[in-house]
Amino acid sequence: MAALRTDSGWRPAAGARFFCTAGRGLEPFLMREVRARLAATQVEYISGKVFFTTCSDLNMLKKLKSAERLFLLIKKQFPLNVSSVSKGKIFNEMQRLVNDDPESWLSAISIWKNLLELDAKEDKLSQRDANPLKRKVEENDIINPKKLKTKQMQELQESRECQLEKQTDEATVEQGDFLTNREKSQEAFQNDAVKAVAAPNQKDLTFRVSCRCSGFVAKTFTAQEVGRVIGIALMKQFGWKADLRNPNLEIFIHLNDIYSVVGIPVFRVPLASRAYIKTAGLRSTIAWAMASLAEIKAGAFVLDPMCGLGTILLEAAKEWPDVYYVGADVSDSQLLGACDNLKAAGLQDKIELLKVSVIELPLPSESVDIIISDIPFGKKFKLGKDIKNILQEMERVLCVGGTIVLLLSEDHHRRLQDCERGGIPWNSKGSHTDEPGIEKCLNPGEKTDLSDTVSSSAETSGQGDLDKMPPFGSLVPVDRYRVSLGRTGAFICRYRKSPSSAASRLAAVSRFQSSQGSCTALKAVVSGSR
Amino acid sequence: MKLLTHNLLSSHVRGVGPRGFPLRLQATEVRINPVEFNPDFVARMIPKVEWAALLEAADTLHLVEVPKGPIEGYEHDEKFLRQMHHVLLEVRTGPSLASLAGHSRRLPVLSSIPSPFPAGGCAGGHLAVPRVWTSVPHQSRDPQHVAE
């Protein structure tokens, strides 16, 4: 197989095809990321997965930030026809997934081995003997097809992801040493590699099939049945042995109404589970997506005035290091947790933490370039008045032309929309729909959601009201994205501070000043602005 | 906290004007924390620096070799950048800040560097919340008030 052997890692010269799972709503971010980070081509988003082709090596693939899991694609084709009466016929169709084109399986496996082998060579030099640790990772990692229930893929993955993250956290707490966490992920990566190397000959491969069914397929079959059929077909076709506990190779199959997809997970640990984050608050993929929306440039002053455990700042500082980051919170326990996180990630020099309140920021006006924040959800956080105060203070400290990116619960978002009545209407196109593929591929359900909210705001904001001041002075909404947080949904909203209202506010200030009798002050304010 | 942070903070008092009052340092703890030198980053921070406040802070902390202001072509002057790097990013004051002029506004601050001193910091001990505040009238940085 034609390949480029470079120092960084093996890369498929002609490009290999992958797919990623992503949290609902993060797909546009992922599509943008694979293009930017991996120079990906043939990028498609179909029903919860983003498919793409890239020549990148394992190290670059590891860096994906808005994806849940990454798979090497073996096969993607039309959904199984389950309208046939005979179950046997459908089983035959499933077997054909394996038997029709065994070459595609073998070449995918060859790419997989190449991707991971080089890693094994590098890491062997620094390999630490930690067998008990290794076993612990694997034991908890088993996806036993027998246990699989037929659920929506998203939910199952999320709970698995959470489980894995919890395992990682627990192990870390037990070990009492952050380094173990990072090494554990490295161990996991090494595990993949060691297993790949350990199977010198494809005949000796051991495998395990993990299967998800949704839609009509799920009504007819259980995941176990499908897994069994595929497993037997693989054994017959390639002579591999099944190993549920500790296989070399994992095969992932997803059958639904839209496609049948088969792939090989590239990493044991989901990409969403970061080695450098000790205790995650907000989901790391969403935190990164928010930071990516903020257009952070070198030398910027970035503030998170309700930073909690600091997840957003950690993600941002890892990606955009030459930036001045400040996090603030009123909770001692959260700040201590954030402090731990910073130390564990080695970022304590990059991020400053302050115990101050978001409604009383000790910052001069217009001194912050970017604000990114996860507005706390929950009953203890009063809606309405608080949100307004918070936004007003954020607006005060933000530079003209600066960007604010907020994560808002559905309640907060609705409240803000009511406030925006009479303000500048949402641009109903929004910048995230400039992907022509997205319009076609979005689930009908999701599309209705977005257009529902867009049309309701269009209704409430009167057409003739453009002269009215938006409620937050100069904050102009730019775009927003609905994302899933597991059980609930939320909105990532981006605002920009426009200069246009600055003039009208200066006018208001001057009126105040002249009523106070100091006209010279106005000239000073106008000319003295930084 | 870093001196850069102290420099960028100010006590915002409504109605007083956009710049507010600079925070006077009542430093009880000072330490130097080595940080990797990144000339680009330092150069980008220079325009944000409030020099009067910086020089006063440096004075309070008895720092030496502090540039008095940005020099011509500072972006390429390694000596200048290294000095500024040291002052802004490596000098840390403990978690105590005095608040301001005429308004005794408390401003407890948590430093992100674990304090080797017995009280406070992130070492898992309790936070040091300063109990003594000076309310010495202080020159505001707002140009409006210079005339007065």
Short mmCIF file of C-alpha atoms in Angstrom, two decimals, chain B residues 33-112:
data_model
loop_
_atom_site.label_atom_id
_atom_site.label_comp_id
_atom_site.label_asym_id
_atom_site.label_seq_id
_atom_site.Cartn_x
_atom_site.Cartn_y
_atom_site.Cartn_z
CA ASN B 33 7.64 32.28 39.32
CA PRO B 34 9.71 31.38 36.25
CA VAL B 35 7.67 31.38 33.07
CA GLU B 36 8.81 30.44 29.60
CA PHE B 37 9.65 33.54 27.62
CA ASN B 38 7.41 34.14 24.65
CA PRO B 39 8.42 37.40 22.96
CA ASP B 40 5.40 37.57 20.67
CA PHE B 41 3.00 37.25 23.53
CA VAL B 42 4.77 39.87 25.62
CA ALA B 43 4.90 42.26 22.69
CA ARG B 44 1.15 41.94 22.24
CA MET B 45 0.50 42.65 25.89
CA ILE B 46 2.50 45.89 25.90
CA PRO B 47 -0.25 48.03 24.35
CA LYS B 48 -2.64 46.90 27.08
CA VAL B 49 -0.39 47.97 29.91
CA GLU B 50 -1.42 50.87 32.10
CA TRP B 51 2.05 52.27 32.79
CA ALA B 52 1.33 54.55 35.71
CA ALA B 53 -0.31 51.75 37.64
CA LEU B 54 2.49 49.37 36.69
CA LEU B 55 5.24 51.69 37.86
CA GLU B 56 3.47 52.30 41.11
CA ALA B 57 3.00 48.62 41.70
CA ALA B 58 6.63 47.96 40.86
CA ASP B 59 7.59 50.66 43.32
CA THR B 60 5.42 49.19 46.05
CA LEU B 61 7.02 45.84 45.51
CA HIS B 62 10.52 47.30 45.31
CA LEU B 63 11.17 45.84 41.91
CA VAL B 64 14.23 46.89 39.98
CA GLU B 65 14.90 47.08 36.27
CA VAL B 66 11.41 48.03 35.34
CA PRO B 67 11.13 49.92 32.05
CA LYS B 68 9.52 53.31 32.49
CA GLY B 69 7.45 53.05 29.37
CA PRO B 70 7.28 51.44 25.94
CA ILE B 71 10.32 52.27 23.87
CA GLU B 72 10.54 52.77 20.17
CA GLY B 73 10.56 49.47 18.31
CA TYR B 74 9.92 47.47 21.47
CA GLU B 75 8.62 44.52 19.48
CA HIS B 76 12.13 43.66 18.45
CA ASP B 77 14.00 44.72 21.54
CA GLU B 78 14.68 41.49 23.35
CA LYS B 79 16.11 43.11 26.45
CA PHE B 80 13.02 45.26 26.88
CA LEU B 81 10.72 42.33 26.24
CA ARG B 82 12.55 40.15 28.70
CA GLN B 83 12.32 42.80 31.38
CA MET B 84 8.63 43.24 30.74
CA HIS B 85 8.17 39.49 30.67
CA HIS B 86 9.71 39.27 34.09
CA VAL B 87 7.71 42.13 35.56
CA LEU B 88 4.35 41.24 34.07
CA LEU B 89 4.34 37.46 34.11
CA GLU B 90 6.89 36.22 36.60
CA VAL B 91 6.34 38.49 39.58
CA ARG B 92 3.44 37.20 41.60
CA THR B 93 1.76 38.83 44.51
CA GLY B 94 -0.20 36.77 46.96
CA PRO B 95 -3.93 36.84 47.12
CA SER B 96 -4.35 40.21 48.70
CA LEU B 97 -5.51 43.37 47.09
CA ALA B 98 -6.49 46.62 48.54
CA SER B 99 -9.55 48.22 47.15
CA LEU B 100 -10.21 51.74 46.35
CA ALA B 101 -10.55 55.30 46.65
CA GLY B 102 -13.40 56.44 48.72
CA HIS B 103 -15.35 53.25 48.26
CA SER B 104 -14.33 50.45 50.52
CA ARG B 105 -15.10 47.75 48.07
CA ARG B 106 -13.73 44.42 49.06
CA LEU B 107 -12.07 42.48 46.38
CA PRO B 108 -10.91 39.11 47.53
CA VAL B 109 -8.86 37.42 44.91
CA LEU B 110 -7.72 33.87 44.50
CA SER B 111 -4.26 33.44 43.11
CA SER B 112 -3.77 30.59 40.73
#
